[in-house]
PDB file of C-alpha atoms and ligand atoms in Angstrom:
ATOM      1  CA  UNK A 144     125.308 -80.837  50.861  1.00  0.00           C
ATOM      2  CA  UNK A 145     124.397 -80.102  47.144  1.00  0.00           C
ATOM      3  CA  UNK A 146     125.950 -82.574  44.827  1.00  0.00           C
ATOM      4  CA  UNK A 147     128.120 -79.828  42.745  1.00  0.00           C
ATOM      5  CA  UNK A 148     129.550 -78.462  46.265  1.00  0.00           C
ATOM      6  CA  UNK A 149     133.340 -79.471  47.044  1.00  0.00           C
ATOM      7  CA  UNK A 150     133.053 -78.364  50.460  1.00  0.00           C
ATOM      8  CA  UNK A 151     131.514 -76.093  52.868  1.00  0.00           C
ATOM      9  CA  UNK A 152     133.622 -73.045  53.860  1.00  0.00           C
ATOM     10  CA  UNK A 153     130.825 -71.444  56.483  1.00  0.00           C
ATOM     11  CA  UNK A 154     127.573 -72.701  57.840  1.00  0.00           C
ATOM     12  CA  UNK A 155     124.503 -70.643  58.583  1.00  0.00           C
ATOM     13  CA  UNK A 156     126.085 -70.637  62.132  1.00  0.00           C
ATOM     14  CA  UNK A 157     129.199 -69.139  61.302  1.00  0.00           C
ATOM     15  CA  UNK A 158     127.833 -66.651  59.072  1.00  0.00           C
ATOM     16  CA  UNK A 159     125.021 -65.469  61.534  1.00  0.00           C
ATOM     17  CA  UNK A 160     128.109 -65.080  63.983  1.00  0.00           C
ATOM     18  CA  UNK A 161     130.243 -62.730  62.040  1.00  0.00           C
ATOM     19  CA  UNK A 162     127.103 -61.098  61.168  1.00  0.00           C
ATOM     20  CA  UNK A 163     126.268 -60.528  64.293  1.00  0.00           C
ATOM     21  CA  UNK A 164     129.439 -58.928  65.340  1.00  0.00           C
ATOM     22  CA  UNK A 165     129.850 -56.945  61.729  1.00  0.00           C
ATOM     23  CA  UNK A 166     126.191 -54.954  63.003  1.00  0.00           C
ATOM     24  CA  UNK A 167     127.412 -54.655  66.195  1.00  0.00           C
ATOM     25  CA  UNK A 168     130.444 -52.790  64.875  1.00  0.00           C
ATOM     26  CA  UNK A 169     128.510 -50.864  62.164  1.00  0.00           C
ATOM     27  CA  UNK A 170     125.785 -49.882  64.930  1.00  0.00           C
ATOM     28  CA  UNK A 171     128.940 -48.602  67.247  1.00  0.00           C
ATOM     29  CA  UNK A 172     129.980 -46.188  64.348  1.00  0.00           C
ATOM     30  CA  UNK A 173     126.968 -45.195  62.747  1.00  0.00           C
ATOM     31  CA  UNK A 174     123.977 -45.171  65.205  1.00  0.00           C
ATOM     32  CA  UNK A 175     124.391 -40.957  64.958  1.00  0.00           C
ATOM     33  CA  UNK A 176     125.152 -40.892  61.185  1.00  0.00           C
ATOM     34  CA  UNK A 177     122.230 -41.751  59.526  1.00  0.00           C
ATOM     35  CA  UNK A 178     123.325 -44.024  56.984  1.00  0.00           C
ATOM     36  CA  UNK A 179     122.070 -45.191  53.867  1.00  0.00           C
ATOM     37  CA  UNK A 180     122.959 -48.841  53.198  1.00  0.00           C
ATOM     38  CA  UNK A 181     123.751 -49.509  49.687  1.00  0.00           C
ATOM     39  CA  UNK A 182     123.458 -53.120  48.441  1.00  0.00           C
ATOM     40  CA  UNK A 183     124.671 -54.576  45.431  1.00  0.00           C
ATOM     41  CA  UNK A 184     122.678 -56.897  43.490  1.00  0.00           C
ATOM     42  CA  UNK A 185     122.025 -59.791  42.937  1.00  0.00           C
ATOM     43  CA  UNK A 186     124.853 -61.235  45.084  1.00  0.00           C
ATOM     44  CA  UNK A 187     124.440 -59.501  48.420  1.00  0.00           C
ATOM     45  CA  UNK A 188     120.330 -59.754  48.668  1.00  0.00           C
ATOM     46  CA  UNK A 189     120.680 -62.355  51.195  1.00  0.00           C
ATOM     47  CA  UNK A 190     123.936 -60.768  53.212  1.00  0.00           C
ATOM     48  CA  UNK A 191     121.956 -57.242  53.369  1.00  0.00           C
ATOM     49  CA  UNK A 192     118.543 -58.991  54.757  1.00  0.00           C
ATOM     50  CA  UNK A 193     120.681 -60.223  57.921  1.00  0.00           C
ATOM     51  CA  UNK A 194     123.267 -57.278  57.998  1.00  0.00           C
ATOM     52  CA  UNK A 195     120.347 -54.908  58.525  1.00  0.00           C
ATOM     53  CA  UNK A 196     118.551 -56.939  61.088  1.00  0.00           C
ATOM     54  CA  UNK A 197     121.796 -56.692  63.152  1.00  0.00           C
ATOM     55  CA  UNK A 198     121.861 -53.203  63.098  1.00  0.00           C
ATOM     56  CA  UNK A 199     120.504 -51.426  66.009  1.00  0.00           C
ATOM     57  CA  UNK A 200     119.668 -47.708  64.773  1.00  0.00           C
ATOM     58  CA  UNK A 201     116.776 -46.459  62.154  1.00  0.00           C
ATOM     59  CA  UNK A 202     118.891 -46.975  58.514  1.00  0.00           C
ATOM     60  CA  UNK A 203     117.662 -46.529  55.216  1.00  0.00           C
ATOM     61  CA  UNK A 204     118.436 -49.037  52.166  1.00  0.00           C
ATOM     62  CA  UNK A 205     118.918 -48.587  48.522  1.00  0.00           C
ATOM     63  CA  UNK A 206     119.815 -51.215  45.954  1.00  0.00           C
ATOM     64  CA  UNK A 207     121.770 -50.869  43.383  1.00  0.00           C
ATOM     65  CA  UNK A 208     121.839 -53.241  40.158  1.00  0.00           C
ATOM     66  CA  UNK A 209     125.112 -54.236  38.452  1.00  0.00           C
ATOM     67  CA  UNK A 210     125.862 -57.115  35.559  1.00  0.00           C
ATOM     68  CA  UNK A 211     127.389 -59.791  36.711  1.00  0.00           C
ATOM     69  CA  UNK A 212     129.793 -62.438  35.572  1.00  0.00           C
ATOM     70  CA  UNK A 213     127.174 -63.831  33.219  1.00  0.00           C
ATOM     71  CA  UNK A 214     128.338 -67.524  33.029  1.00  0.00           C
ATOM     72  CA  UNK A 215     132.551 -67.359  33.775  1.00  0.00           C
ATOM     73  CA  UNK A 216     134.284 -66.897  36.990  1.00  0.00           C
ATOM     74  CA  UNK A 217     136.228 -64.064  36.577  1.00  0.00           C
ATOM     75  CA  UNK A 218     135.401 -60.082  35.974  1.00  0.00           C
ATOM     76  CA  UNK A 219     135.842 -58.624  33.096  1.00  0.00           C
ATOM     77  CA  UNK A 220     135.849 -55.235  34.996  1.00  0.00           C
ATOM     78  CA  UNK A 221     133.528 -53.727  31.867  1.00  0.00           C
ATOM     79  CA  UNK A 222     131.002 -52.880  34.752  1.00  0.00           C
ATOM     80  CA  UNK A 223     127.180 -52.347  33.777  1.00  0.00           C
ATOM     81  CA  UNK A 224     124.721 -50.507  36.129  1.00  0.00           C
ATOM     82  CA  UNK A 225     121.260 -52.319  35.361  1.00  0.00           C
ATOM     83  CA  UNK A 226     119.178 -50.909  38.424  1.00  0.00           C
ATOM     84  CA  UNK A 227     119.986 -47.012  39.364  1.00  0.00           C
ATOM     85  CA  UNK A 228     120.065 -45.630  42.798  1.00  0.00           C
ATOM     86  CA  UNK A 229     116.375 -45.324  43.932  1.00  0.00           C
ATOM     87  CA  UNK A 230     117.010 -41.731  46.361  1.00  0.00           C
ATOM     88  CA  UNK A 231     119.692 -38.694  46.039  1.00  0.00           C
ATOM     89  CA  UNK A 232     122.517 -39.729  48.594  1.00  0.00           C
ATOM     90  CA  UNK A 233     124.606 -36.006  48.572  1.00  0.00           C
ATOM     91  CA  UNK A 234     125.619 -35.306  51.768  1.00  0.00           C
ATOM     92  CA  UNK A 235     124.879 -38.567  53.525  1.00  0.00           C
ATOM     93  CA  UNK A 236     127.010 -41.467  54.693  1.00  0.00           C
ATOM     94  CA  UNK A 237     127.268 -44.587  52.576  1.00  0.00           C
ATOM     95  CA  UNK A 238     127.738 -48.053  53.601  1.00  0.00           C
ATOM     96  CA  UNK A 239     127.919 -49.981  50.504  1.00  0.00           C
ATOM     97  CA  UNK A 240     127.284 -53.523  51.342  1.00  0.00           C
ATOM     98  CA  UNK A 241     128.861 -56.593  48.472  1.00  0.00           C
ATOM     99  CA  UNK A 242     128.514 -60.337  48.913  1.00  0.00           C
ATOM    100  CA  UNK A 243     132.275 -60.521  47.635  1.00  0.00           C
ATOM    101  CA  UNK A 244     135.769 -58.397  46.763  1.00  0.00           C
ATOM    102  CA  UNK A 245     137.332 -60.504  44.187  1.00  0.00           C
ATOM    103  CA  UNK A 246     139.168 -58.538  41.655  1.00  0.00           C
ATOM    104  CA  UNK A 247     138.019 -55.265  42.929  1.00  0.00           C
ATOM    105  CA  UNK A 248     136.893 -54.019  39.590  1.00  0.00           C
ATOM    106  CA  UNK A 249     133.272 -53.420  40.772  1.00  0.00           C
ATOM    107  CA  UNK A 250     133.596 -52.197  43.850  1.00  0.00           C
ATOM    108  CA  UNK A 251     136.477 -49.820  42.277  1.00  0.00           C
ATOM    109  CA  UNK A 252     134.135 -48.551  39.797  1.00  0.00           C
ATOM    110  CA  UNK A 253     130.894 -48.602  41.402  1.00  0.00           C
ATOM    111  CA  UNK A 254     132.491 -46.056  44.527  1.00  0.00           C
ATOM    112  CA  UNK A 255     133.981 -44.101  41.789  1.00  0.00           C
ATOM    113  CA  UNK A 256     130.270 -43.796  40.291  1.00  0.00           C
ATOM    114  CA  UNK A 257     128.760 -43.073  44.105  1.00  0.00           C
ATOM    115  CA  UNK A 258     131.556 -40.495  44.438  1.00  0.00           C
ATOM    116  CA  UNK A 259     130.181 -38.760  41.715  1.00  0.00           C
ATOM    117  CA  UNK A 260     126.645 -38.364  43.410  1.00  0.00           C
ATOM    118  CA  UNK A 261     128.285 -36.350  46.672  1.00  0.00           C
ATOM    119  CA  UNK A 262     128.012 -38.737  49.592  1.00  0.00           C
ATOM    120  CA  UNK A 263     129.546 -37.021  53.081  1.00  0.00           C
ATOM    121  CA  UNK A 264     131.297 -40.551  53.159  1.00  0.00           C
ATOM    122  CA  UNK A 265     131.523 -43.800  51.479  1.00  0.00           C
ATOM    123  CA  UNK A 266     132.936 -47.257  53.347  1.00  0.00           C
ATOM    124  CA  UNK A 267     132.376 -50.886  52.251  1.00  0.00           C
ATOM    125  CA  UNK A 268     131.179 -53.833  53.772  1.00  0.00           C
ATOM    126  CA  UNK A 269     131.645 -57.567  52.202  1.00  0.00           C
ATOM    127  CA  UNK A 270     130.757 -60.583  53.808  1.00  0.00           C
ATOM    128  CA  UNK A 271     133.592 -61.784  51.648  1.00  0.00           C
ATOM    129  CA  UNK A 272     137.248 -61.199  50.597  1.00  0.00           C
ATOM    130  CA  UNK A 273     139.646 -62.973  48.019  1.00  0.00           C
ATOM    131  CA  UNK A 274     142.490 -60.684  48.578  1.00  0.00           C
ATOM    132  CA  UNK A 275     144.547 -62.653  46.430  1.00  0.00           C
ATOM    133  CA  UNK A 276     143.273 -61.866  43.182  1.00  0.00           C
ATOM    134  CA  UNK A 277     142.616 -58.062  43.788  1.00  0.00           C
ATOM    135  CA  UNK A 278     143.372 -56.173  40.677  1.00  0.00           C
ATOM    136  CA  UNK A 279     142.164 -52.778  42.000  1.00  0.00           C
ATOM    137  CA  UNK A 280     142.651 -50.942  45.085  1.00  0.00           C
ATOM    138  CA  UNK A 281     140.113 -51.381  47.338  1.00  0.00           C
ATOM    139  CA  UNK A 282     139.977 -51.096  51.095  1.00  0.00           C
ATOM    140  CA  UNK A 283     136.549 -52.729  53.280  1.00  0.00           C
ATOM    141  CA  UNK A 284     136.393 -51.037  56.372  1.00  0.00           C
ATOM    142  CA  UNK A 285     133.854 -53.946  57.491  1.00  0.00           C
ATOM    143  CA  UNK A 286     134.886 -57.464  56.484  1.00  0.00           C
ATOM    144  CA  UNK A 287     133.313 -61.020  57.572  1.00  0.00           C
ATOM    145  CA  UNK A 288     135.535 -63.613  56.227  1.00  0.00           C
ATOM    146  CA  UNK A 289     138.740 -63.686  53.956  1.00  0.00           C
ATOM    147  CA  UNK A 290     138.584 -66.553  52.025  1.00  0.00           C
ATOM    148  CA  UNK A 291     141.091 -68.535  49.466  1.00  0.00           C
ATOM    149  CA  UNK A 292     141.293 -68.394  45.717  1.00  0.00           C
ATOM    150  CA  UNK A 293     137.953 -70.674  45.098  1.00  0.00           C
ATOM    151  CA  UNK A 294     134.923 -69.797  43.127  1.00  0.00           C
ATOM    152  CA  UNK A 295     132.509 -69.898  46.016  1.00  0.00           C
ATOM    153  CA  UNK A 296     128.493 -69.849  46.059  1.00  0.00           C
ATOM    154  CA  UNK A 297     125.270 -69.892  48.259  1.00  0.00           C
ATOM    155  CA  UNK A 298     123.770 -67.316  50.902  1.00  0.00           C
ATOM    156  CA  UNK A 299     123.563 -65.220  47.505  1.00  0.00           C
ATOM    157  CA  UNK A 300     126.546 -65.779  45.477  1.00  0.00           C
ATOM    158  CA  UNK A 301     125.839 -67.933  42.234  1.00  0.00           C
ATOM    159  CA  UNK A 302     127.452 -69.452  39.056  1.00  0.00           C
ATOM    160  CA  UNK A 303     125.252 -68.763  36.338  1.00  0.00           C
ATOM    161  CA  UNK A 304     122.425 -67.676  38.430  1.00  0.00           C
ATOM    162  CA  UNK A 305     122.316 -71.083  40.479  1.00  0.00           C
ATOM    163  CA  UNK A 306     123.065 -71.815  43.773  1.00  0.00           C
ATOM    164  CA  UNK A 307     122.383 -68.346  45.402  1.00  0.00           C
ATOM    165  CA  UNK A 308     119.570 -70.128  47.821  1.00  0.00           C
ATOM    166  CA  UNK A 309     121.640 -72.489  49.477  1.00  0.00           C
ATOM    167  CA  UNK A 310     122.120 -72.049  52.977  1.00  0.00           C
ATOM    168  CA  UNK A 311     125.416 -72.236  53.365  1.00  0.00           C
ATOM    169  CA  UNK A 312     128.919 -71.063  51.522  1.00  0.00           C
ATOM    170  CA  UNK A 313     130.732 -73.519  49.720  1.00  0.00           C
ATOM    171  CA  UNK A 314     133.419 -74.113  47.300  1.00  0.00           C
ATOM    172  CA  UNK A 315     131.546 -74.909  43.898  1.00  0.00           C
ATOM    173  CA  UNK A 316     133.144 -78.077  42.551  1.00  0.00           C
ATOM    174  CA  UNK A 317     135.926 -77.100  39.375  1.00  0.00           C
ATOM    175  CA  UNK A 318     134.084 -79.595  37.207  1.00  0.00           C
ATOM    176  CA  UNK A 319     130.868 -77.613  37.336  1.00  0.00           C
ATOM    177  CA  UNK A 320     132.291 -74.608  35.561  1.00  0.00           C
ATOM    178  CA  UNK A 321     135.473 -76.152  33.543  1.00  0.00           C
TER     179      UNK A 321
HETATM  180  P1  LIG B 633     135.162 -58.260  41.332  1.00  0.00           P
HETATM  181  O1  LIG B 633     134.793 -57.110  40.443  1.00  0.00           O
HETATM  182  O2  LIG B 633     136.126 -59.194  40.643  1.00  0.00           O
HETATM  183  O3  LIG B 633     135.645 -57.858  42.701  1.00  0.00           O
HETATM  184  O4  LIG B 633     133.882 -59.143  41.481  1.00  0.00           O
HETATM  185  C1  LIG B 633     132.871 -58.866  42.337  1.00  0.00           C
HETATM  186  C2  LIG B 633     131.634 -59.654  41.953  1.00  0.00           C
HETATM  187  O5  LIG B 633     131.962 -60.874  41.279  1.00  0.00           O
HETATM  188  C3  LIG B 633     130.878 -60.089  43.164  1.00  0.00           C
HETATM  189  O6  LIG B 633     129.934 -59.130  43.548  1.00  0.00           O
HETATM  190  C4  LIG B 633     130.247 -61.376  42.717  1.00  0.00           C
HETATM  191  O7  LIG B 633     129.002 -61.110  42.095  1.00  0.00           O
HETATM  192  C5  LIG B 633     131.178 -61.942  41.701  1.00  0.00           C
HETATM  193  N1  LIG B 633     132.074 -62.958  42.272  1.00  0.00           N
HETATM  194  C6  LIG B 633     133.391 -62.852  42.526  1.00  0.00           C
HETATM  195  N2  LIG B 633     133.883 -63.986  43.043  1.00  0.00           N
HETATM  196  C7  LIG B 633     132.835 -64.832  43.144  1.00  0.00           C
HETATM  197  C8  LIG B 633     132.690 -66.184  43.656  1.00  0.00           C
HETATM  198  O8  LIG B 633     133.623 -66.849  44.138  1.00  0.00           O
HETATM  199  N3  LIG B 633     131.439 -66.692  43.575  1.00  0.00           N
HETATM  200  C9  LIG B 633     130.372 -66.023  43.085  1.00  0.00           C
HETATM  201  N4  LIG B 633     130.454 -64.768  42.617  1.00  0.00           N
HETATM  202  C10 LIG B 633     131.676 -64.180  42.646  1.00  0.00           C
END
């Protein structure tokens, strides 16, 4: 385990588990539809490389770019798009696919922005959910875990860009950031 890790919340196990079941799931409701997953970077490169390779129908990805945290913990909710949509998604179905609902100030704003472009329908998958600092309302049709109030990183998620390659999720110790 990496020195600055408290503890380890899910192993590459566990997480190829729920992922597992998550594609299942997604497969039963989408095989027909079409859908375009959307995934937010940086966080959810890793999450979106496994989700789709559980998926069992032809899909079609698209990433989209927003700022991050920068070096704190918390969101400031002044969300910055940094890499634009790559295709016209009007009249398709979204699946918008985030390493982690936290506040819910991204996720608020960035389905507000996809609204805008005309989608026949927009849902959300995270791998991860801290309900209990959610500032915004947000509803994930697809979850895989719900998780306490800790500032977590690996398989993606980082503090201050580090961490995101570790194989596992774990709680990043308080000292690292305080
Ligand atoms: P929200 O706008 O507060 O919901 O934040 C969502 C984004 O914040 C995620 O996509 C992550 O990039 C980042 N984030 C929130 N909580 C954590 C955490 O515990 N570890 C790493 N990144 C996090």
């Amino acid at each position: 385990m990496h020195k600055d890790v408290g503890e380890i919340l899910f192993n590459p196990a566990d997480i190829q588990t729920r992922i597992d079941e998550l594609g299942a799931d997604i497969t039963a409701a989408y095989k027909d539809k079409n859908p375009i997953l959307i995934a937010v970077l940086k966080g959810s490169f890793m999450f979106m490389a496994d989700l789709t390779r559980a998926l069992d129908f032809p899909c079609q990805i698209e990433f989209l770019g927003v700022s991050s945290y920068g070096n704190q913990t918390s969101s400031t909710g002044a969300v910055k798009i940094t890499r634009d949509l790559g295709c016209d998604i009007e009249g398709r179905h979204v699946i918008v696919v985030e390493d982690i609902l936290d506040s819910g100030l991204t996720l608020n704003y960035l389905t507000g922005y996809l609204q805008g472009h005309k989608p026949a329908s927009i849902e959300i998958c995270t791998l991860l959910d801290k309900p209990e600092r959610r500032k915004a309302d947000v509803f994930p049709k697809y979850k895989g875990f719900t998780i306490p109030d800790a500032f977590v990183v690996g398989y993606g998620l980082d503090f201050a860009e580090r961490y995101r390659n570790l194989p596992y999720i774990g709680i990043l110790k308080p000292e690292v950031y305080s």
